[in-house]
Amino acid sequence: MTTSPANPREVSDGDSPAPGQPEFSACPLIFDPQCPELPEDVLGGLREQAPVVRITLPGGLPAWMITRFDDVRAGLGDPRLVQSPLSVPGFTGEDPRMAQIRWLGLPERMNQYLLRALLDLDAPDHTRLRKAVAPHFTARRIHALRPRVEQITDRLLDELPGRAAADGSVDFIEEVAFPSRSR
């Protein structure tokens, strides 16, 4: 999918960019350990020049990246767009997300959690599960969790100095983000 330079919202089905349109491959920027997120100038360029762009994720998985809020909202409500390749009529073969899992070096036992998580499901499974968990995520219930979340976060932050490397650096994701979600 590419966008037309004359109308960035106009989309064609080709794999190459429209004439005059830059080719963007965001994955090396997204997954490069030296640059874990897209620099603002690159993301800004994508929003302006190619709000919907085909990218290649680690492991070779093709995907579409949508960079504008209104386009993302429209895409989330469009039943033609799916999360799981298993929702595509006529799809056969290995789930291409398996290549990402292998690229990340995750244990095989994680597949059931990564490939069947709520965010990776399409309707009607996503809708059914979302309705089941929605009552547990009301503003009142989330607000009631705040003291416990703050307690866990404070303890993890207090422990950081003892977990620092020789140069004083700490992997925040490994030492705070991951442990906080499992407590």
Short mmCIF file of C-alpha atoms in Angstrom, two decimals:
data_model
loop_
_atom_site.label_atom_id
_atom_site.label_comp_id
_atom_site.label_asym_id
_atom_site.label_seq_id
_atom_site.Cartn_x
_atom_site.Cartn_y
_atom_site.Cartn_z
CA MET A 1 0.00 0.00 0.00
CA THR A 2 1.33 3.41 -0.85
CA THR A 3 -0.09 6.87 -0.71
CA SER A 4 -0.44 9.13 -3.67
CA PRO A 5 1.74 12.27 -3.52
CA ALA A 6 -1.24 14.31 -4.71
CA ASN A 7 -3.56 12.94 -2.04
CA PRO A 8 -1.88 11.28 0.97
CA ARG A 9 -5.18 9.64 1.90
CA GLU A 10 -5.48 7.95 -1.51
CA VAL A 11 -4.13 4.45 -1.35
CA SER A 12 -2.91 2.04 -4.01
CA ASP A 13 -2.34 -1.68 -3.62
CA GLY A 14 1.20 -1.85 -5.01
CA ASP A 15 4.22 -2.86 -2.96
CA SER A 16 6.33 0.05 -4.13
CA PRO A 17 5.78 3.73 -3.41
CA ALA A 18 3.82 5.93 -5.78
CA PRO A 19 5.97 8.05 -8.12
CA GLY A 20 7.73 10.74 -6.14
CA GLN A 21 6.83 9.10 -2.83
CA PRO A 22 9.71 8.12 -0.51
CA GLU A 23 10.17 4.47 0.46
CA PHE A 24 9.93 4.12 4.22
CA SER A 25 11.09 1.06 6.11
CA ALA A 26 10.48 1.85 9.76
CA CYS A 27 11.50 -1.43 11.36
CA PRO A 28 15.24 -0.92 11.61
CA LEU A 29 14.50 2.32 13.44
CA ILE A 30 11.83 0.84 15.69
CA PHE A 31 13.77 -2.26 16.71
CA ASP A 32 17.33 -0.98 16.65
CA PRO A 33 18.59 -1.17 20.28
CA GLN A 34 20.33 2.16 19.74
CA CYS A 35 17.05 3.75 18.64
CA PRO A 36 14.08 1.96 20.21
CA GLU A 37 11.52 4.37 18.79
CA LEU A 38 11.12 6.41 15.67
CA PRO A 39 12.83 9.79 15.92
CA GLU A 40 10.27 12.59 15.90
CA ASP A 41 11.55 13.98 12.58
CA VAL A 42 11.09 10.59 10.88
CA LEU A 43 7.65 10.10 12.39
CA GLY A 44 6.70 13.65 11.45
CA GLY A 45 7.83 13.01 7.88
CA LEU A 46 5.74 9.86 7.76
CA ARG A 47 2.68 11.71 9.03
CA GLU A 48 3.10 14.39 6.37
CA GLN A 49 4.25 12.33 3.39
CA ALA A 50 2.94 8.82 3.93
CA PRO A 51 0.32 8.55 6.68
CA VAL A 52 -0.25 4.91 5.72
CA VAL A 53 2.96 3.10 4.86
CA ARG A 54 3.92 -0.53 4.32
CA ILE A 55 6.74 -1.61 6.61
CA THR A 56 8.61 -4.82 7.22
CA LEU A 57 8.76 -5.94 10.83
CA PRO A 58 11.60 -8.01 12.27
CA GLY A 59 11.45 -11.53 10.97
CA GLY A 60 10.16 -10.26 7.63
CA LEU A 61 6.51 -9.76 8.60
CA PRO A 62 4.90 -7.14 6.35
CA ALA A 63 2.60 -4.67 8.08
CA TRP A 64 0.96 -1.31 7.62
CA MET A 65 1.89 1.59 9.85
CA ILE A 66 -0.75 4.31 10.22
CA THR A 67 0.60 7.54 11.68
CA ARG A 68 -2.34 9.94 11.96
CA PHE A 69 -4.77 9.80 14.87
CA ASP A 70 -7.95 10.08 12.78
CA ASP A 71 -6.69 7.41 10.37
CA VAL A 72 -5.85 5.09 13.27
CA ARG A 73 -9.35 5.54 14.72
CA ALA A 74 -10.90 4.84 11.33
CA GLY A 75 -8.71 1.76 10.89
CA LEU A 76 -9.61 0.37 14.29
CA GLY A 77 -13.27 0.52 13.35
CA ASP A 78 -12.85 -0.95 9.87
CA PRO A 79 -13.68 -4.69 9.83
CA ARG A 80 -11.61 -5.14 6.66
CA LEU A 81 -8.44 -4.55 8.68
CA VAL A 82 -7.40 -7.45 10.90
CA GLN A 83 -4.79 -8.18 13.54
CA SER A 84 -4.47 -11.89 12.96
CA PRO A 85 -3.51 -13.32 9.58
CA LEU A 86 -5.74 -16.25 10.52
CA SER A 87 -8.70 -13.89 9.96
CA VAL A 88 -7.80 -13.44 6.28
CA PRO A 89 -10.00 -15.64 4.08
CA GLY A 90 -7.92 -18.28 2.32
CA PHE A 91 -4.88 -17.87 4.56
CA THR A 92 -2.89 -21.08 4.88
CA GLY A 93 0.50 -21.83 6.29
CA GLU A 94 2.41 -20.70 9.32
CA ASP A 95 1.26 -17.61 11.15
CA PRO A 96 3.77 -14.97 9.93
CA ARG A 97 3.94 -13.52 13.44
CA MET A 98 5.92 -16.63 14.36
CA ALA A 99 8.89 -15.11 12.48
CA GLN A 100 8.74 -12.10 14.84
CA ILE A 101 8.63 -14.37 17.86
CA ARG A 102 11.68 -16.26 16.60
CA TRP A 103 13.46 -12.97 15.79
CA LEU A 104 12.84 -11.77 19.33
CA GLY A 105 14.21 -15.08 20.68
CA LEU A 106 11.15 -15.73 22.82
CA PRO A 107 10.54 -19.22 24.19
CA GLU A 108 8.00 -21.32 22.28
CA ARG A 109 5.83 -21.61 25.39
CA MET A 110 5.03 -17.88 24.98
CA ASN A 111 3.29 -18.43 21.62
CA GLN A 112 -0.09 -19.14 23.15
CA TYR A 113 0.03 -15.85 25.05
CA LEU A 114 1.43 -13.73 22.25
CA LEU A 115 -0.72 -15.03 19.43
CA ARG A 116 -4.00 -15.28 21.33
CA ALA A 117 -3.84 -12.11 23.44
CA LEU A 118 -6.85 -9.82 23.44
CA LEU A 119 -5.05 -7.17 21.38
CA ASP A 120 -4.16 -9.73 18.71
CA LEU A 121 -7.68 -11.09 18.26
CA ASP A 122 -10.22 -10.00 15.72
CA ALA A 123 -13.99 -9.95 16.04
CA PRO A 124 -15.93 -11.88 17.19
CA ASP A 125 -13.34 -13.29 19.66
CA HIS A 126 -11.97 -9.85 20.53
CA THR A 127 -15.46 -8.47 21.11
CA ARG A 128 -16.49 -11.40 23.31
CA LEU A 129 -13.37 -11.17 25.50
CA ARG A 130 -13.47 -7.37 25.68
CA LYS A 131 -17.05 -7.49 26.95
CA ALA A 132 -16.00 -10.04 29.56
CA VAL A 133 -13.16 -7.93 30.98
CA ALA A 134 -14.62 -4.42 30.49
CA PRO A 135 -16.44 -4.37 33.86
CA HIS A 136 -13.09 -4.89 35.59
CA PHE A 137 -11.59 -1.78 33.97
CA THR A 138 -14.02 0.93 34.96
CA ALA A 139 -12.62 4.27 36.11
CA ARG A 140 -13.66 3.46 39.69
CA ARG A 141 -11.89 0.07 39.71
CA ILE A 142 -8.72 1.47 38.15
CA HIS A 143 -8.71 4.35 40.63
CA ALA A 144 -9.00 1.83 43.48
CA LEU A 145 -5.81 0.14 42.23
CA ARG A 146 -3.80 3.35 42.39
CA PRO A 147 -2.44 2.96 45.94
CA ARG A 148 -1.20 -0.59 45.21
CA VAL A 149 0.36 0.46 41.90
CA GLU A 150 2.12 3.38 43.61
CA GLN A 151 3.37 1.06 46.38
CA ILE A 152 4.80 -1.42 43.87
CA THR A 153 6.35 1.33 41.76
CA ASP A 154 7.90 3.07 44.78
CA ARG A 155 9.48 -0.19 45.95
CA LEU A 156 10.88 -0.99 42.50
CA LEU A 157 12.30 2.53 42.15
CA ASP A 158 13.84 2.33 45.63
CA GLU A 159 15.59 -0.90 44.62
CA LEU A 160 17.08 0.59 41.42
CA PRO A 161 20.37 1.84 42.89
CA GLY A 162 21.24 -1.70 43.97
CA ARG A 163 20.53 -3.01 40.47
CA ALA A 164 22.60 -0.45 38.56
CA ALA A 165 25.47 -1.48 36.35
CA ALA A 166 29.02 -0.33 37.12
CA ASP A 167 28.46 2.83 35.08
CA GLY A 168 25.29 3.61 37.05
CA SER A 169 22.89 2.73 34.22
CA VAL A 170 19.76 0.68 34.76
CA ASP A 171 17.53 -1.11 32.27
CA PHE A 172 14.24 0.51 33.27
CA ILE A 173 12.13 -1.91 31.24
CA GLU A 174 13.78 -4.94 32.81
CA GLU A 175 13.92 -3.61 36.37
CA VAL A 176 10.66 -1.66 36.65
CA ALA A 177 8.24 -2.09 33.75
CA PHE A 178 8.27 -5.89 33.55
CA PRO A 179 8.26 -6.57 37.30
CA SER A 180 5.52 -4.01 37.99
CA ARG A 181 3.00 -5.68 35.73
CA SER A 182 3.37 -9.07 37.39
CA ARG A 183 2.91 -7.99 41.03
#
